[in-house]
Short mmCIF file of C-alpha atoms and ligand atoms in Angstrom, two decimals:
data_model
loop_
_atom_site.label_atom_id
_atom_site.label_comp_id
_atom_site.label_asym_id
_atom_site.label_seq_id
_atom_site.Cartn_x
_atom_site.Cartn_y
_atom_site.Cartn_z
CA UNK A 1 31.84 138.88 33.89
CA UNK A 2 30.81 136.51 30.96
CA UNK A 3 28.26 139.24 29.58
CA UNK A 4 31.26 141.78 28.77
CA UNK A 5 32.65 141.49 25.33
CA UNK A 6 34.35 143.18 23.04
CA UNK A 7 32.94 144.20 19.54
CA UNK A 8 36.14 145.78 17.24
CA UNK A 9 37.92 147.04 20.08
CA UNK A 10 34.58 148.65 22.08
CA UNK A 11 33.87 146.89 25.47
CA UNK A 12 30.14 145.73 25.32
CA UNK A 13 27.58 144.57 28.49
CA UNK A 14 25.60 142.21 26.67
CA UNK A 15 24.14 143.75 23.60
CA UNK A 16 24.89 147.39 24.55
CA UNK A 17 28.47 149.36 23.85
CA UNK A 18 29.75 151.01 27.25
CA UNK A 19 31.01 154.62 25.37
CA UNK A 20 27.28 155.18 24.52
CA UNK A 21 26.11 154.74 28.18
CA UNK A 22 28.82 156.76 28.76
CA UNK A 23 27.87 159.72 26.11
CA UNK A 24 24.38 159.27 27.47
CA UNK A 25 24.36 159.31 30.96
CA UNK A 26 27.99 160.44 32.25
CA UNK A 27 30.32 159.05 34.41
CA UNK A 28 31.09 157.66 37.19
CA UNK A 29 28.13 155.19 36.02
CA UNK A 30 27.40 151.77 37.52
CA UNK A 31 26.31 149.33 34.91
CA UNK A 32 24.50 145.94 35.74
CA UNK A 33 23.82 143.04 33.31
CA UNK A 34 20.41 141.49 33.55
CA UNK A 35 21.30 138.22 32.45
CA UNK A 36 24.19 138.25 34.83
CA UNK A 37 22.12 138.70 37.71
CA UNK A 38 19.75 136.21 36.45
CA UNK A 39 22.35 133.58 35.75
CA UNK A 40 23.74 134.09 39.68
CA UNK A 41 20.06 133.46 40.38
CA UNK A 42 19.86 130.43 38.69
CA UNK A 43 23.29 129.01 39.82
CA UNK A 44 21.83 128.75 43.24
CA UNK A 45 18.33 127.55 42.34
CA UNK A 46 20.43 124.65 40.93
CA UNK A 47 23.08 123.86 42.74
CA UNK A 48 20.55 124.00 46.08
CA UNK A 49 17.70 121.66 44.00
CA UNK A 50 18.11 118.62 45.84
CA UNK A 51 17.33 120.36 49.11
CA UNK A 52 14.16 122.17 49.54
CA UNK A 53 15.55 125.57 50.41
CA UNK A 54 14.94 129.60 49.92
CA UNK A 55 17.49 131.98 49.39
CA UNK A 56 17.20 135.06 50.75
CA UNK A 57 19.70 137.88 48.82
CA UNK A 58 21.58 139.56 51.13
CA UNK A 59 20.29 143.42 50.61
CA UNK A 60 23.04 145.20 51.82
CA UNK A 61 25.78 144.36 48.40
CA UNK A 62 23.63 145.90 46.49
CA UNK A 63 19.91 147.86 47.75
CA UNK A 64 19.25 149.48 44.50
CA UNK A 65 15.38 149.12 44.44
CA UNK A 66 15.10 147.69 40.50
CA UNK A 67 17.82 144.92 41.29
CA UNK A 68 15.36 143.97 44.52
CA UNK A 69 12.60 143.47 42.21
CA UNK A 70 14.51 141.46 39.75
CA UNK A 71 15.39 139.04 42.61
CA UNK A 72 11.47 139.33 43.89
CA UNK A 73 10.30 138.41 40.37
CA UNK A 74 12.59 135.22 40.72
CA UNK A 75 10.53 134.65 43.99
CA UNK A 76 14.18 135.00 46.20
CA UNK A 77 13.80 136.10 49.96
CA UNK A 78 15.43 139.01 51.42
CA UNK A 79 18.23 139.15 54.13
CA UNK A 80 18.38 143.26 55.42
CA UNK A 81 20.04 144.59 58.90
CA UNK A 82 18.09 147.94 58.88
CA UNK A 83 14.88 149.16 58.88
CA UNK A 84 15.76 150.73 55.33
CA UNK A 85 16.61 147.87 53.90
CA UNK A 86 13.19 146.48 54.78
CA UNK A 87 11.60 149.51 53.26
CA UNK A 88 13.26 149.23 50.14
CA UNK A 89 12.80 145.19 50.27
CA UNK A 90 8.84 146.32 50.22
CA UNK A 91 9.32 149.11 47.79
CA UNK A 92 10.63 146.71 45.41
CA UNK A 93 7.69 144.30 45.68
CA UNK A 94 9.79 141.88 47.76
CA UNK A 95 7.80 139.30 49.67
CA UNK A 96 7.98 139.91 53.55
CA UNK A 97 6.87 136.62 53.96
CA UNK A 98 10.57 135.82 53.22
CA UNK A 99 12.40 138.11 55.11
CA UNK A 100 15.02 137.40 57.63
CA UNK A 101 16.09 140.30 59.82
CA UNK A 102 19.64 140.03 60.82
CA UNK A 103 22.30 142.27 62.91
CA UNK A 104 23.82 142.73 66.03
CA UNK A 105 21.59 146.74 67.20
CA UNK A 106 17.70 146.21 66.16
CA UNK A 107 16.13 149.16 67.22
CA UNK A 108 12.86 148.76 68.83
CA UNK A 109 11.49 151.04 65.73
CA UNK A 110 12.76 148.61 63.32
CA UNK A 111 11.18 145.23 65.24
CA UNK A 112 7.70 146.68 65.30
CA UNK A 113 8.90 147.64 61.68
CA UNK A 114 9.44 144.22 60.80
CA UNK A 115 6.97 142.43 63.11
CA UNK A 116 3.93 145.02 61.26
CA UNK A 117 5.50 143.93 57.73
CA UNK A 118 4.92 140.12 59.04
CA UNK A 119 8.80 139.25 58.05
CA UNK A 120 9.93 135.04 58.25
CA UNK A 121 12.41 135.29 61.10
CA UNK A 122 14.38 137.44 63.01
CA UNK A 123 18.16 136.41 63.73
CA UNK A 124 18.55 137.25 66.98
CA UNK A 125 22.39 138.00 68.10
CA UNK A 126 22.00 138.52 71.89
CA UNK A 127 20.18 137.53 75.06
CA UNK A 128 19.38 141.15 75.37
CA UNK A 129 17.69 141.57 71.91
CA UNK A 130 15.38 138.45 73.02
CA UNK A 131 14.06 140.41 75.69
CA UNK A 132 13.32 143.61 73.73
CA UNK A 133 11.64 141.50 70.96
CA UNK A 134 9.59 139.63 73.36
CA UNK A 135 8.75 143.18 74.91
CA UNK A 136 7.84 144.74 71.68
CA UNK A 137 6.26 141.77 69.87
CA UNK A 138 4.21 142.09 73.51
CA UNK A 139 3.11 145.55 72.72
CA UNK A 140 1.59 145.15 69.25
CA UNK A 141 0.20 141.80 70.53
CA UNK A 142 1.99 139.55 68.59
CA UNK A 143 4.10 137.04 68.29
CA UNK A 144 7.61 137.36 67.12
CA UNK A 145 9.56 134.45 64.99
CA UNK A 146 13.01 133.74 65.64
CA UNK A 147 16.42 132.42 65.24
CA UNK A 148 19.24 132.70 67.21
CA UNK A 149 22.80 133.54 65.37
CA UNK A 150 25.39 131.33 66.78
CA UNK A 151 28.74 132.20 66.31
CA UNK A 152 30.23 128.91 65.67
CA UNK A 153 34.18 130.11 66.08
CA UNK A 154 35.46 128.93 62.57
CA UNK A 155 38.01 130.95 60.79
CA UNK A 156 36.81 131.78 57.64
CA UNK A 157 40.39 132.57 56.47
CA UNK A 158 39.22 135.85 54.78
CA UNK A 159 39.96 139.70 55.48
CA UNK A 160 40.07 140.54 59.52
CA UNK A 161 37.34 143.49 58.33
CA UNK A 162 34.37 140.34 56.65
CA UNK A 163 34.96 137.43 58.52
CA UNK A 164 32.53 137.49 61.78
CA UNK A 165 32.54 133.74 62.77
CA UNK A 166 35.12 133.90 64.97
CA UNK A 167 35.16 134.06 68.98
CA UNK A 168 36.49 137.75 68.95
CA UNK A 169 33.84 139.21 66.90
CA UNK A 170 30.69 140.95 67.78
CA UNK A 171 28.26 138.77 65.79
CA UNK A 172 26.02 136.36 66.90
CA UNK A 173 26.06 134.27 70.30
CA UNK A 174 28.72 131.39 71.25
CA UNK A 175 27.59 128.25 70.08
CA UNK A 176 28.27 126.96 73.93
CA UNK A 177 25.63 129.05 75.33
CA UNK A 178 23.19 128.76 72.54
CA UNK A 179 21.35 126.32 73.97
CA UNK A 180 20.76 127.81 77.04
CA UNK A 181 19.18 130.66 75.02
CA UNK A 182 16.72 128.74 72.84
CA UNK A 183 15.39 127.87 76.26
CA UNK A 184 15.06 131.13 77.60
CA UNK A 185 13.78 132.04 74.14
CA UNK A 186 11.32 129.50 74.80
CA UNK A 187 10.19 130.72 77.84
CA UNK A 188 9.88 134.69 76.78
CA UNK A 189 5.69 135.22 76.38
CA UNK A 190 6.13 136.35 72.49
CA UNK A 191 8.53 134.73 70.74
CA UNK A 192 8.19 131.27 68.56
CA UNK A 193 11.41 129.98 67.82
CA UNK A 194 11.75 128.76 63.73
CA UNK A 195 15.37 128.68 63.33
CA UNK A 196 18.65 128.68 63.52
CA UNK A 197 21.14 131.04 61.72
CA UNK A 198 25.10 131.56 61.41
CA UNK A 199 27.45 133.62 58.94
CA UNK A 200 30.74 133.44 59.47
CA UNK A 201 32.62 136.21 56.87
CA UNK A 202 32.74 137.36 53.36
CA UNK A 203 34.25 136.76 50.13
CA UNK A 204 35.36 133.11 51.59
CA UNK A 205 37.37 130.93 48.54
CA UNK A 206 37.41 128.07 50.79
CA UNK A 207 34.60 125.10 51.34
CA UNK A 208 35.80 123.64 54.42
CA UNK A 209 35.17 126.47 57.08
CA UNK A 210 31.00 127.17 55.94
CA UNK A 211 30.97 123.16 56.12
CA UNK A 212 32.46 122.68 59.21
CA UNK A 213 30.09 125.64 60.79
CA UNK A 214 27.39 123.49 59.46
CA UNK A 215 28.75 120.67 61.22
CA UNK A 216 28.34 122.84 64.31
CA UNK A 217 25.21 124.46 64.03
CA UNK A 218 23.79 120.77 62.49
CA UNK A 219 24.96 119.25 65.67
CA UNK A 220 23.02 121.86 68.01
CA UNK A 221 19.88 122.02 66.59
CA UNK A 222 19.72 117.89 67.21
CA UNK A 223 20.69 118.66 71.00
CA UNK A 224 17.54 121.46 70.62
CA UNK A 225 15.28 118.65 69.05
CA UNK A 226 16.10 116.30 71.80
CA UNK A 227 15.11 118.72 74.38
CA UNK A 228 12.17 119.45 72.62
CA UNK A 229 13.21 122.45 70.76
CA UNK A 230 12.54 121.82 66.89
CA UNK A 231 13.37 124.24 64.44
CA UNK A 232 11.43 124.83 60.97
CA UNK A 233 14.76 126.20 59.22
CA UNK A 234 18.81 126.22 59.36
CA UNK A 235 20.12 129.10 57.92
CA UNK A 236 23.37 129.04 57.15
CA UNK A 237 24.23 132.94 56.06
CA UNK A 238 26.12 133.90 52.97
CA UNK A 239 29.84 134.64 52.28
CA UNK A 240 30.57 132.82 49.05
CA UNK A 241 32.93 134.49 47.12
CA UNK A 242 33.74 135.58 43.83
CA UNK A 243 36.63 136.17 41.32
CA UNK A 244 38.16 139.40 41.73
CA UNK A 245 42.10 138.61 40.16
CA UNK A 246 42.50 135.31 40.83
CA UNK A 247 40.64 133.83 43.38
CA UNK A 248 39.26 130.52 43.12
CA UNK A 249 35.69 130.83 44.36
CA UNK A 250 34.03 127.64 45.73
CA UNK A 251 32.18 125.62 42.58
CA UNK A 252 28.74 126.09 44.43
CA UNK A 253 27.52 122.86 42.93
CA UNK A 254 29.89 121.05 45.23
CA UNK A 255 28.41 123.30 48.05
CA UNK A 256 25.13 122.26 47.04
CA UNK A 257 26.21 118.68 47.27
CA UNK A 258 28.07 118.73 50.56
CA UNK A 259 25.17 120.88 51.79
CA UNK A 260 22.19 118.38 50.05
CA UNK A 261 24.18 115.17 52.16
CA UNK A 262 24.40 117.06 55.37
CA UNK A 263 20.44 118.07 54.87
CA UNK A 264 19.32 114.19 53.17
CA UNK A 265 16.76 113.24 55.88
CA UNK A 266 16.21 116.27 57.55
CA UNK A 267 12.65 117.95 58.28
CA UNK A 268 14.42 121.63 58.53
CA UNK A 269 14.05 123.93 55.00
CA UNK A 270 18.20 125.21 54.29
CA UNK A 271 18.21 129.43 54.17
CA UNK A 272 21.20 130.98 52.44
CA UNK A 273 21.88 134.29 52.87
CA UNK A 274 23.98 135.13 49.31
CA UNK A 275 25.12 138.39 48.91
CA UNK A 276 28.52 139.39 46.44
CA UNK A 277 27.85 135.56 44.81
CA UNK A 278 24.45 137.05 43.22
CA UNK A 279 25.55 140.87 42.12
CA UNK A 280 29.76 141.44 42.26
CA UNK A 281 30.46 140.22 38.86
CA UNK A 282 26.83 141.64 37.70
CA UNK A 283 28.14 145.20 37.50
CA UNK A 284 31.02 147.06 36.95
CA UNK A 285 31.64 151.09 37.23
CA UNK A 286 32.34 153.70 34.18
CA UNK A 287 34.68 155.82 34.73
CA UNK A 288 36.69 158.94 32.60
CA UNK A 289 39.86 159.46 32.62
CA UNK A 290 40.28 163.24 33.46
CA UNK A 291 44.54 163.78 33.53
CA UNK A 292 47.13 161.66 32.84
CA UNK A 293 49.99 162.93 35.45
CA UNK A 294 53.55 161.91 34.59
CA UNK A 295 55.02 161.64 38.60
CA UNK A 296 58.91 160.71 39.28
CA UNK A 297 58.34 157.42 40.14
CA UNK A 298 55.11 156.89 38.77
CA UNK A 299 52.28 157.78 36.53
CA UNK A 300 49.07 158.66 37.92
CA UNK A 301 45.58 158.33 35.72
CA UNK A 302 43.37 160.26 38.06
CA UNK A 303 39.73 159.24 36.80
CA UNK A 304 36.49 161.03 37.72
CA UNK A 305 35.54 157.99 39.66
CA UNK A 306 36.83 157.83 43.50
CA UNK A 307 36.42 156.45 46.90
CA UNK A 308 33.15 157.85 47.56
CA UNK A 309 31.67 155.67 44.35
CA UNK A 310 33.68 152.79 45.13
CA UNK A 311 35.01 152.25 48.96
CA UNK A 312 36.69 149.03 48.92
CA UNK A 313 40.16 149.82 47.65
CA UNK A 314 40.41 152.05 50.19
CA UNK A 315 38.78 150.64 53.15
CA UNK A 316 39.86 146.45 52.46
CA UNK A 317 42.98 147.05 50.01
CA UNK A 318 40.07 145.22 47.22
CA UNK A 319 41.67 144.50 44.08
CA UNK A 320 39.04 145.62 41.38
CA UNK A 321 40.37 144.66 37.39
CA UNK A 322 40.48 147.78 35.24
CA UNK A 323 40.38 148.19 31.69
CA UNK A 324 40.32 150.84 28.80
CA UNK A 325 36.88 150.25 27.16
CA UNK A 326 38.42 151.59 23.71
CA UNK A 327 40.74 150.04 22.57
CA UNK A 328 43.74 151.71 21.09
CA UNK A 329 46.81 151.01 19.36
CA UNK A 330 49.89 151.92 20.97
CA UNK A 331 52.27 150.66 24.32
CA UNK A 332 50.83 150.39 27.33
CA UNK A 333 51.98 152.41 30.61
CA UNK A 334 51.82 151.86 33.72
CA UNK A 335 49.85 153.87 36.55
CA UNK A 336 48.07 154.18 39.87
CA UNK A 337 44.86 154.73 39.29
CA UNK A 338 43.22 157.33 41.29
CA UNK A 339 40.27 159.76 41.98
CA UNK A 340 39.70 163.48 42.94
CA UNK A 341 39.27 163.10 46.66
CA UNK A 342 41.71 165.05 48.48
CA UNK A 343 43.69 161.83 50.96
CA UNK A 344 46.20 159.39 49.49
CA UNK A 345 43.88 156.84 50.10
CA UNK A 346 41.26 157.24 47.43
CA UNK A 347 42.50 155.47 44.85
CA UNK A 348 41.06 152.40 42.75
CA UNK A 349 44.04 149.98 41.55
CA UNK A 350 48.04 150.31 41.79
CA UNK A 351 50.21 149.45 38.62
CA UNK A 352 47.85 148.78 35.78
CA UNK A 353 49.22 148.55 32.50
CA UNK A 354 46.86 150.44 30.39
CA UNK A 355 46.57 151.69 27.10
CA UNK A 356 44.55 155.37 27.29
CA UNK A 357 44.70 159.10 26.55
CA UNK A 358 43.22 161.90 28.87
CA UNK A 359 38.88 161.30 27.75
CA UNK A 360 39.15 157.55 27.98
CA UNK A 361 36.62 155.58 29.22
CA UNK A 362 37.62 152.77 32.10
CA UNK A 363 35.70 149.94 33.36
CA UNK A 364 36.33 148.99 36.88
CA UNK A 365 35.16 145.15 36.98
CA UNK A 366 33.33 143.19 39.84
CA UNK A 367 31.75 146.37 41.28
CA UNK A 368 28.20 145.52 41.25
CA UNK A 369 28.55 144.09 45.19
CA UNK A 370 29.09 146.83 47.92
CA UNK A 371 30.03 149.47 45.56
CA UNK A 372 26.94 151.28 44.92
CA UNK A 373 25.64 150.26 48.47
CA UNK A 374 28.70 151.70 50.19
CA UNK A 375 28.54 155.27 48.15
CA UNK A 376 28.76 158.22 49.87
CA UNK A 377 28.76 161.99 49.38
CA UNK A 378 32.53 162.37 50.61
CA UNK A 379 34.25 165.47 49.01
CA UNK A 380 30.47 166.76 48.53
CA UNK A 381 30.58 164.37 45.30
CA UNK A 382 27.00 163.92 43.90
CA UNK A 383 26.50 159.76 44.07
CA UNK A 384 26.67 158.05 40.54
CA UNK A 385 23.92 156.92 38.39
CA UNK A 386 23.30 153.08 38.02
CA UNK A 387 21.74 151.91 34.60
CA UNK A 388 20.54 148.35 34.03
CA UNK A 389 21.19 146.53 30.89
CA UNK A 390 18.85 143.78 29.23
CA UNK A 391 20.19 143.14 26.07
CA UNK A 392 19.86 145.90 23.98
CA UNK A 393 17.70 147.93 26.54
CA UNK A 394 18.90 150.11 28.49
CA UNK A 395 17.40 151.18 31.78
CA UNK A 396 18.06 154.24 33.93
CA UNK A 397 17.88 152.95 37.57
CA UNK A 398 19.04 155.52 39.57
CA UNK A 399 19.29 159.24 38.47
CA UNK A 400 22.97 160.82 39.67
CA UNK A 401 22.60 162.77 42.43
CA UNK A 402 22.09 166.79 41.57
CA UNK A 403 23.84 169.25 44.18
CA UNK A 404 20.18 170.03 45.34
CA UNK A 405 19.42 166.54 45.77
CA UNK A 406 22.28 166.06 47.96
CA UNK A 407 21.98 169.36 50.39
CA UNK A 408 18.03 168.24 50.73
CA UNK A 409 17.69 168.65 54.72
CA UNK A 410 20.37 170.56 55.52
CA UNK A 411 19.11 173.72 57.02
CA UNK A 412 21.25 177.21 58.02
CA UNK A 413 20.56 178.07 61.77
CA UNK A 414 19.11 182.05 62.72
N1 LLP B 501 24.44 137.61 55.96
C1 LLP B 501 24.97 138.39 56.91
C2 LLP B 501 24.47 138.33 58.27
C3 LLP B 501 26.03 139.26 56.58
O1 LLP B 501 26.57 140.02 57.51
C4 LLP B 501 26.50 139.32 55.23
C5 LLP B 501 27.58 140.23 54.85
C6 LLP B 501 25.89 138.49 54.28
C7 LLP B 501 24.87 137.63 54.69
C8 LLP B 501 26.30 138.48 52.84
O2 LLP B 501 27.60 138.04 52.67
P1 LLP B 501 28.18 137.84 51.18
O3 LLP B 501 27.42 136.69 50.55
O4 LLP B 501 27.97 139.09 50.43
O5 LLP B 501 29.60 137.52 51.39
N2 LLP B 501 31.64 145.42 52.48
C9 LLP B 501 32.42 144.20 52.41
C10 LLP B 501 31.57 142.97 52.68
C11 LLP B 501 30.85 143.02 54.01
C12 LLP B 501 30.00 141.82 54.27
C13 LLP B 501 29.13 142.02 55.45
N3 LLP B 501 28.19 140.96 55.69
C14 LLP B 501 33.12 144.13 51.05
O6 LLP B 501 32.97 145.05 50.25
O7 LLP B 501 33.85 143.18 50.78
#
């Protein structure tokens, strides 16, 4: 995170010190950097120039409704899976125009959702879902644009949970039979078919797999145009990692050049479907520490943070960088560092070396993607605040959750 600094010893984002946010707001507290997210922004607008192209942000890393309008204001698109993720896209001023509806269970509720907003495409993952749409696009009498996601069986050579371009997973339709399927598509009263979409996984550090599922997907949609099916766009999903530890992520300028020689000559516009690449090293989390806990084989620092703010130690093994905001002056220990919930696996990092006392503040890097979007209320834990930072302003973006706030609904029966 290039925006994080140190000024004498206090960890900064941008122009702001993180113990005030702290004082101010309490902890756990996701923090964002505007320029971060703008920068990410900007790194794709350029490295995709040569191509004409739109991306649309992948909602569901981070859904927070002022980060949707930053990326609206920067004229992005929108990739959501839910019905609620549309909703906030058009909360936030997001342009449905350039919305592509993706996932594997579209409710009927959420397609007249989408087809009412007027949304780009929807990425259609089964020959089932082409009949619903058709049905419901029928109803409202209109017409309903889509895509078909083919899985294109590449290994993206990233965690068994993200990676979902392989034969054995639930998303999308095999490329074999895709063709089949744009004709049926074709044939179905209400739908117009625009596109073509694939994703295969998550956090990929590795080129070669998203270009050889372009090779794939580039190679069907010229079988489509010689049977008469042409397409307006090839979208060709997200998954582009970032640095965690020490990952190399993929330079996306060479993506942008293997992508603009694949695309030279073409009359198709290239989606991307970015998702951790625009917000994971745009935030990080605050966090106390409450005890220090000597243990007989290790030392535990068990901060106020835990995995109801931040699920993906837990759930993928995620390595997340922490360190003391303050710095002090004395030898480091080492601990696990872990949160309140009541299972041995809520914690957020093994064996860090850290120099704190019981009232430190921690930052827990690279936790602006799926950290704040995979919260929950586990342990009847109030979800954290997020505050946005734009240089020296500092902007609340989501109140912490109150106890009433969080029983809202719940009801006692007679
Ligand atoms: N498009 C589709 C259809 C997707 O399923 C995803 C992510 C994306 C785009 C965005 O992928 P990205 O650019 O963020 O890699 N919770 C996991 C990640 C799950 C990703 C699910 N799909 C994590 O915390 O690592």
């Amino acid at each position: 995170m290039n925006t994080l600094h140190r000024i004498d010893g206090h960890l900064h984002l941008e122009d702001v010190a993180l113990d005030s946010l702290a004082e101010r707001f309490g902890t756990p507290l996701y923090v964002y950097s505007r320029a971060a997210l703008e920068a990410a922004c900007r790194a794709y607008a350029n490295a995709f120039a040569a191509t004409p192209h739109l991306i649309c942000y992948a909602v569901k890393a981070n859904s927070s409704l002022a980060i949707l309008n930053l990326f609206a204001r920067l004229g992005t698109g929108f990739d959501i899976v839910s019905g609620g993720e549309l909703a906030r896209v058009l909360a936030a001023g997001g342009d449905p125009g350039k919305v592509v509806f993706s996932g594997v269970g579209k409710s009927a509720a959420e397609m007249r959702a989408a087809l009412e907003a007027g949304i780009l495409c929807f990425n259609v993952e089964s020959e089932s879902e082409l009949h619903r749409l058709s049905r419901v696009a029928g109803e409202l009498g209109r017409t309903a644009p889509v895509s078909l996601r083919v899985n294109p069986d590449v290994d993206a050579r990233t965690h068994p949970y993200i990676s979902t371009g392989l034969r054995q997973n639930k998303f999308g339709v095999p490329i074999a039979q895709a063709h089949a399927l744009y004709r049926l598509a074709a044939s179905l009263p209400h739908l117009a078919i625009v596109g073509i979409d694939c994703h295969i996984g998550s956090q990929l550090t590795d080129l070669s797999p998203l270009a050889d599922a372009a090779d794939r997907v580039l190679a069907l949609v010229d079988a489509l145009a010689a049977d008469g099916i042409a397409l307006d766009h090839i979208d060709l999903g997200g998954g582009i990692g970032i640095r965690y530890r020490d990952e190399t992520p993929p330079d996306l300028a060479a993506y942008g050049r293997v992508l603009a020689q694949k695309f030279m000559g073409r009359r198709e516009t290239l989606l991307l479907e970015p998702g951790r690449s625009l917000v994971g090293n745009a935030g990080l989390l605050l966090t106390r520490v409450e005890y220090l806990k000597p243990g007989e084989e290790k030392n535990f620092a068990i901060v106020d943070a835990a995995m109801n703010d931040l699920m993906r130690p837990a759930l993928y093994e995620a390595f997340h960088e922490i360190v003391a905001v303050n710095e002090r002056n004395m030898p480091a220990r080492r601990y696990d560092v872990v949160g309140p919930i009541c299972e041995t696996g809520d914690f957020i990092g093994f064996a860090r070396d850290l120099t704190i006392e019981e009232g430190d503040l921690l930052a827990i890097l690279s936790a602006g993607a799926y950290g704040m979007s995979m919260a929950s209320n586990y342990n009847s834990r109030p979800r954290a605040a997020e505050a946005l930072i734009d240089k020296n302003k500092i902007h609340l973006i989501r109140e912490r959750e109150t106890l009433v706030t969080m029983m809202v609904g719940e009801r006692l029966i007679d």
